[in-house]
Amino acid sequence: MDYGVYHIMFEEEYSFITQRHVVVLPYPSQGHINPLLQFAKRLASKGVKATLATTHYTVQSICAAHIGVEPISDGFDQSGFSQAGNVEFYLKSFKENGSKTLSQLIQKFKNSSSPVNCVVYDAFLPWALDVAKHHGIYGAAFFTNSATVCSIFAHIHHGLLPLPLTPEVAPLTLPGLSPLNFRDLPTFLRFPDSYPAYLAMKLSQFSNLHEADWIFDNTFEDLEAKEARGVVEIWPAKLIGPMVPSAYLDERIKGDRGYGSSLWKPLSEECMEWLETKPLKSVVYISFGSMVSLTDEQMEEIAWGLKESNLHFLWVVRDSEQKKLPNWFIDSTKEKGMVITWCNQLEMLAHPAVGCFVTHCGWNSTLEGLSLGVPMVGVPKWTDQLTDAKFVEEIWEIGVRAKEDKEGVVRKEELQKCLKEVMEGERSKEIKKNANKWRESAIKAISEGGSSDECINEFVESLMASYNKNLNGHY
Ligand code: UDP
């Protein structure tokens, strides 16, 4: 059904009640704002009033139709995380200032025609649930990792798996999960001292989860039903993904061609013009997302690998990473490639000239590559990327994972080998076929009547039904 028609019918049908109002609160990084903002848009498309609450520093980056946007404070209103200087300090300040300002925001709407009924909060920010409960409204946790990764962390939190994960636990078998080798396990769990504040945050996601009214995860039934079911007793999540703009999947939300948030200036126009001149499926798009920082050595190996592969490439090297590019690189490859500081990744992946996605396997990038049916070369570097890369290569078979040497570097020969395998090798046909199959599956999940769409409808219906009900004794 056309979304516009649906929306009008929905509004007419429910015009006698106050519109339900959900505040959506992401952790303020690109990989978290994107899926939560997309969820807010989905809710708005189903007649719910949705307001995105994000930090002063990131609020300017949001530009999305049909969504309200309101600032809250992390205590670093000028430049956010970089102003804080360290993770622990930042998270502590965000909890203090965020709790206070989220509470003020809920209060602000209290006497309006649309008081807030529910906070959908990034699971990284469990204090938001306490704020919601304090105000007597619903709280829903939104997880931005795969169900597999959530399952592993849930087991650790509940003391069902010891920390650190050592080579002896491998192959790790948990209910519903395919056996995981040591190299597939999230780095924070293998090396708990590497980023203790991040590890603590990821475990804290489960600290008060039993009080949440809903748990959502950005994945979908066909992709991870078995994994989610295996952990349902301690993590009963509804699978609502992939949270990728509608234009690339079901096309039901008019004009929804991008997430509507960019923390850096995208240079998409130049890229699109350049891509127009390239043959079908001939270009390698390469990006390590918004956070990974490569060593100089790794950067040089990738540079050589791209040059010697002689393939067309479009490489996103963020401003802060540019100094690591070897000084010979740009000039000697300008006939073949383009280096940019940021772009609208989805537009690139959707372009017919792009034939391969070299990715760090952040969960959003993984879902985007899968949703757009682009074969991948995984070059995971830290945290959950290693687990995602295993799935890309071995479970969904939509790409390959580049092997690191003993120093943890993917060498130029390895990168070239992987590119060949995905773009022209024996396996490439099978990989392309699987990539198309998974794209169809992603479209089905989020389309009308699909598994994710149904979960979102159930949530919306519960919100509607809660009107006038004395739910949880809070109203
Ligand atoms: N992204 C983008 N432009 C770029 C590179 C990345 O818009 O040039 C987006 C990408 O589409 C994804 C997000 O940034 O939605 C990165 O999230 P992901 O989970 O893949 O990785 P993270 O940055 O969190 O490591």
mmCIF file of N, CA and C and ligand atoms in Angstrom, residues 29-32 34-35 144 259 261-262 264 266 285 287-292 316 318 340-346 349 357 359-366 368 382-383 385, ligand 1:
data_model
loop_
_atom_site.group_PDB
_atom_site.id
_atom_site.type_symbol
_atom_site.label_atom_id
_atom_site.label_comp_id
_atom_site.label_asym_id
_atom_site.label_seq_id
_atom_site.Cartn_x
_atom_site.Cartn_y
_atom_site.Cartn_z
ATOM 1 N N SER A 29 26.820 8.493 17.960
ATOM 2 C CA SER A 29 27.832 8.235 16.922
ATOM 3 C C SER A 29 27.069 7.836 15.661
ATOM 4 N N GLN A 30 27.746 7.905 14.515
ATOM 5 C CA GLN A 30 27.047 7.695 13.243
ATOM 6 C C GLN A 30 26.382 6.318 13.162
ATOM 7 N N GLY A 31 27.101 5.312 13.647
ATOM 8 C CA GLY A 31 26.594 3.946 13.571
ATOM 9 C C GLY A 31 25.417 3.680 14.514
ATOM 10 N N HIS A 32 25.116 4.607 15.391
ATOM 11 C CA HIS A 32 23.974 4.450 16.299
ATOM 12 C C HIS A 32 22.847 5.408 15.926
ATOM 13 N N ASN A 34 22.138 6.451 12.945
ATOM 14 C CA ASN A 34 21.487 5.982 11.710
ATOM 15 C C ASN A 34 20.347 4.988 11.961
ATOM 16 N N PRO A 35 20.597 3.857 12.628
ATOM 17 C CA PRO A 35 19.486 2.904 12.773
ATOM 18 C C PRO A 35 18.349 3.408 13.667
ATOM 19 N N THR A 144 21.858 -2.250 18.653
ATOM 20 C CA THR A 144 22.342 -1.953 17.290
ATOM 21 C C THR A 144 23.337 -3.004 16.787
ATOM 22 N N TYR A 259 19.607 8.285 5.541
ATOM 23 C CA TYR A 259 19.258 8.221 6.959
ATOM 24 C C TYR A 259 18.761 9.571 7.469
ATOM 25 N N SER A 261 21.127 11.895 8.529
ATOM 26 C CA SER A 261 22.114 12.346 9.507
ATOM 27 C C SER A 261 23.499 12.127 8.917
ATOM 28 N N SER A 262 24.342 13.146 9.032
ATOM 29 C CA SER A 262 25.710 12.979 8.577
ATOM 30 C C SER A 262 26.616 13.822 9.460
ATOM 31 N N TRP A 264 29.749 14.142 9.102
ATOM 32 C CA TRP A 264 30.754 14.779 8.247
ATOM 33 C C TRP A 264 30.087 15.168 6.936
ATOM 34 N N PRO A 266 29.165 15.006 3.335
ATOM 35 C CA PRO A 266 29.307 13.976 2.291
ATOM 36 C C PRO A 266 29.642 14.573 0.928
ATOM 37 N N TYR A 285 34.170 -0.299 -3.673
ATOM 38 C CA TYR A 285 33.911 0.765 -2.705
ATOM 39 C C TYR A 285 34.507 0.318 -1.380
ATOM 40 N N SER A 287 35.408 1.303 2.712
ATOM 41 C CA SER A 287 35.207 2.204 3.842
ATOM 42 C C SER A 287 35.352 1.445 5.151
ATOM 43 N N PHE A 288 35.935 2.125 6.139
ATOM 44 C CA PHE A 288 36.093 1.530 7.470
ATOM 45 C C PHE A 288 35.185 2.204 8.496
ATOM 46 N N GLY A 289 34.117 2.829 8.004
ATOM 47 C CA GLY A 289 33.121 3.385 8.910
ATOM 48 C C GLY A 289 33.579 4.662 9.590
ATOM 49 N N SER A 290 32.957 4.930 10.735
ATOM 50 C CA SER A 290 33.169 6.235 11.369
ATOM 51 C C SER A 290 34.186 6.209 12.505
ATOM 52 N N MET A 291 34.644 5.038 12.918
ATOM 53 C CA MET A 291 35.501 4.997 14.111
ATOM 54 C C MET A 291 36.855 4.320 13.946
ATOM 55 N N VAL A 292 36.927 3.319 13.077
ATOM 56 C CA VAL A 292 38.186 2.556 12.963
ATOM 57 C C VAL A 292 39.331 3.477 12.560
ATOM 58 N N VAL A 316 36.872 5.708 1.049
ATOM 59 C CA VAL A 316 36.558 6.725 2.052
ATOM 60 C C VAL A 316 37.672 6.726 3.098
ATOM 61 N N ARG A 318 38.609 9.105 6.147
ATOM 62 C CA ARG A 318 38.146 10.272 6.906
ATOM 63 C C ARG A 318 39.278 11.282 7.080
ATOM 64 N N ILE A 340 37.922 9.948 -0.985
ATOM 65 C CA ILE A 340 37.035 10.995 -0.465
ATOM 66 C C ILE A 340 37.017 10.923 1.058
ATOM 67 N N THR A 341 36.599 12.010 1.692
ATOM 68 C CA THR A 341 36.618 12.022 3.160
ATOM 69 C C THR A 341 35.330 11.456 3.763
ATOM 70 N N TRP A 342 34.214 11.518 3.020
ATOM 71 C CA TRP A 342 32.940 10.980 3.513
ATOM 72 C C TRP A 342 31.958 10.987 2.351
ATOM 73 N N CYS A 343 30.958 10.148 2.398
ATOM 74 C CA CYS A 343 29.946 10.146 1.340
ATOM 75 C C CYS A 343 28.653 9.584 1.910
ATOM 76 N N ASN A 344 27.623 9.588 1.102
ATOM 77 C CA ASN A 344 26.418 8.864 1.494
ATOM 78 C C ASN A 344 26.620 7.419 1.042
ATOM 79 N N GLN A 345 27.014 6.590 1.979
ATOM 80 C CA GLN A 345 27.428 5.219 1.645
ATOM 81 C C GLN A 345 26.360 4.432 0.881
ATOM 82 N N LEU A 346 25.114 4.625 1.262
ATOM 83 C CA LEU A 346 24.046 3.855 0.614
ATOM 84 C C LEU A 346 23.949 4.168 -0.875
ATOM 85 N N LEU A 349 26.699 2.229 -2.542
ATOM 86 C CA LEU A 349 26.437 0.784 -2.612
ATOM 87 C C LEU A 349 25.326 0.462 -3.596
ATOM 88 N N PHE A 357 32.267 -4.381 -1.954
ATOM 89 C CA PHE A 357 32.329 -3.503 -0.791
ATOM 90 C C PHE A 357 33.408 -4.044 0.143
ATOM 91 N N THR A 359 34.812 -3.740 3.534
ATOM 92 C CA THR A 359 34.217 -3.135 4.735
ATOM 93 C C THR A 359 34.857 -3.639 6.019
ATOM 94 N N HIS A 360 34.798 -2.784 7.045
ATOM 95 C CA HIS A 360 35.291 -3.174 8.371
ATOM 96 C C HIS A 360 34.257 -4.058 9.082
ATOM 97 N N CYS A 361 33.079 -4.242 8.449
ATOM 98 C CA CYS A 361 32.022 -5.092 9.006
ATOM 99 C C CYS A 361 31.413 -4.526 10.283
ATOM 100 N N GLY A 362 31.328 -3.193 10.386
ATOM 101 C CA GLY A 362 30.451 -2.612 11.394
ATOM 102 C C GLY A 362 29.053 -3.142 11.092
ATOM 103 N N TRP A 363 28.202 -3.263 12.098
ATOM 104 C CA TRP A 363 26.924 -3.940 11.856
ATOM 105 C C TRP A 363 26.056 -3.193 10.837
ATOM 106 N N ASN A 364 26.073 -1.849 10.874
ATOM 107 C CA ASN A 364 25.271 -1.122 9.885
ATOM 108 C C ASN A 364 25.796 -1.349 8.479
ATOM 109 N N SER A 365 27.117 -1.250 8.317
ATOM 110 C CA SER A 365 27.693 -1.454 6.989
ATOM 111 C C SER A 365 27.395 -2.873 6.501
ATOM 112 N N THR A 366 27.472 -3.835 7.400
ATOM 113 C CA THR A 366 27.181 -5.224 7.019
ATOM 114 C C THR A 366 25.740 -5.349 6.541
ATOM 115 N N GLU A 368 23.868 -2.970 5.422
ATOM 116 C CA GLU A 368 23.677 -2.184 4.201
ATOM 117 C C GLU A 368 24.171 -2.967 2.976
ATOM 118 N N TRP A 382 38.218 -4.482 15.039
ATOM 119 C CA TRP A 382 38.045 -4.599 16.487
ATOM 120 C C TRP A 382 36.588 -4.824 16.824
ATOM 121 N N THR A 383 36.315 -4.895 18.107
ATOM 122 C CA THR A 383 34.992 -5.102 18.690
ATOM 123 C C THR A 383 34.204 -6.205 17.945
ATOM 124 N N GLN A 385 33.150 -6.498 14.972
ATOM 125 C CA GLN A 385 33.332 -6.621 13.521
ATOM 126 C C GLN A 385 33.825 -8.012 13.133
HETATM 127 N N1 UDP B 1 28.800 5.846 6.426
HETATM 128 C C1 UDP B 1 28.489 6.883 5.575
HETATM 129 N N2 UDP B 1 29.469 7.382 4.783
HETATM 130 C C2 UDP B 1 30.732 6.924 4.766
HETATM 131 C C3 UDP B 1 31.036 5.841 5.624
HETATM 132 C C4 UDP B 1 30.053 5.322 6.445
HETATM 133 O O1 UDP B 1 27.355 7.344 5.518
HETATM 134 O O2 UDP B 1 31.540 7.461 4.009
HETATM 135 C C5 UDP B 1 27.738 5.322 7.318
HETATM 136 C C6 UDP B 1 27.321 3.933 6.947
HETATM 137 O O3 UDP B 1 26.323 3.987 5.949
HETATM 138 C C7 UDP B 1 26.851 3.348 8.266
HETATM 139 C C8 UDP B 1 27.616 4.148 9.330
HETATM 140 O O4 UDP B 1 28.201 5.248 8.647
HETATM 141 O O5 UDP B 1 25.449 3.523 8.421
HETATM 142 C C9 UDP B 1 28.713 3.361 9.987
HETATM 143 O O6 UDP B 1 28.175 2.407 10.849
HETATM 144 P P1 UDP B 1 28.845 0.986 11.062
HETATM 145 O O7 UDP B 1 28.038 0.271 12.077
HETATM 146 O O8 UDP B 1 29.046 0.300 9.778
HETATM 147 O O9 UDP B 1 30.303 1.302 11.594
HETATM 148 P P2 UDP B 1 30.895 2.241 12.757
HETATM 149 O O10 UDP B 1 31.121 3.568 12.134
HETATM 150 O O11 UDP B 1 29.892 2.284 13.877
HETATM 151 O O12 UDP B 1 32.162 1.558 13.109
#
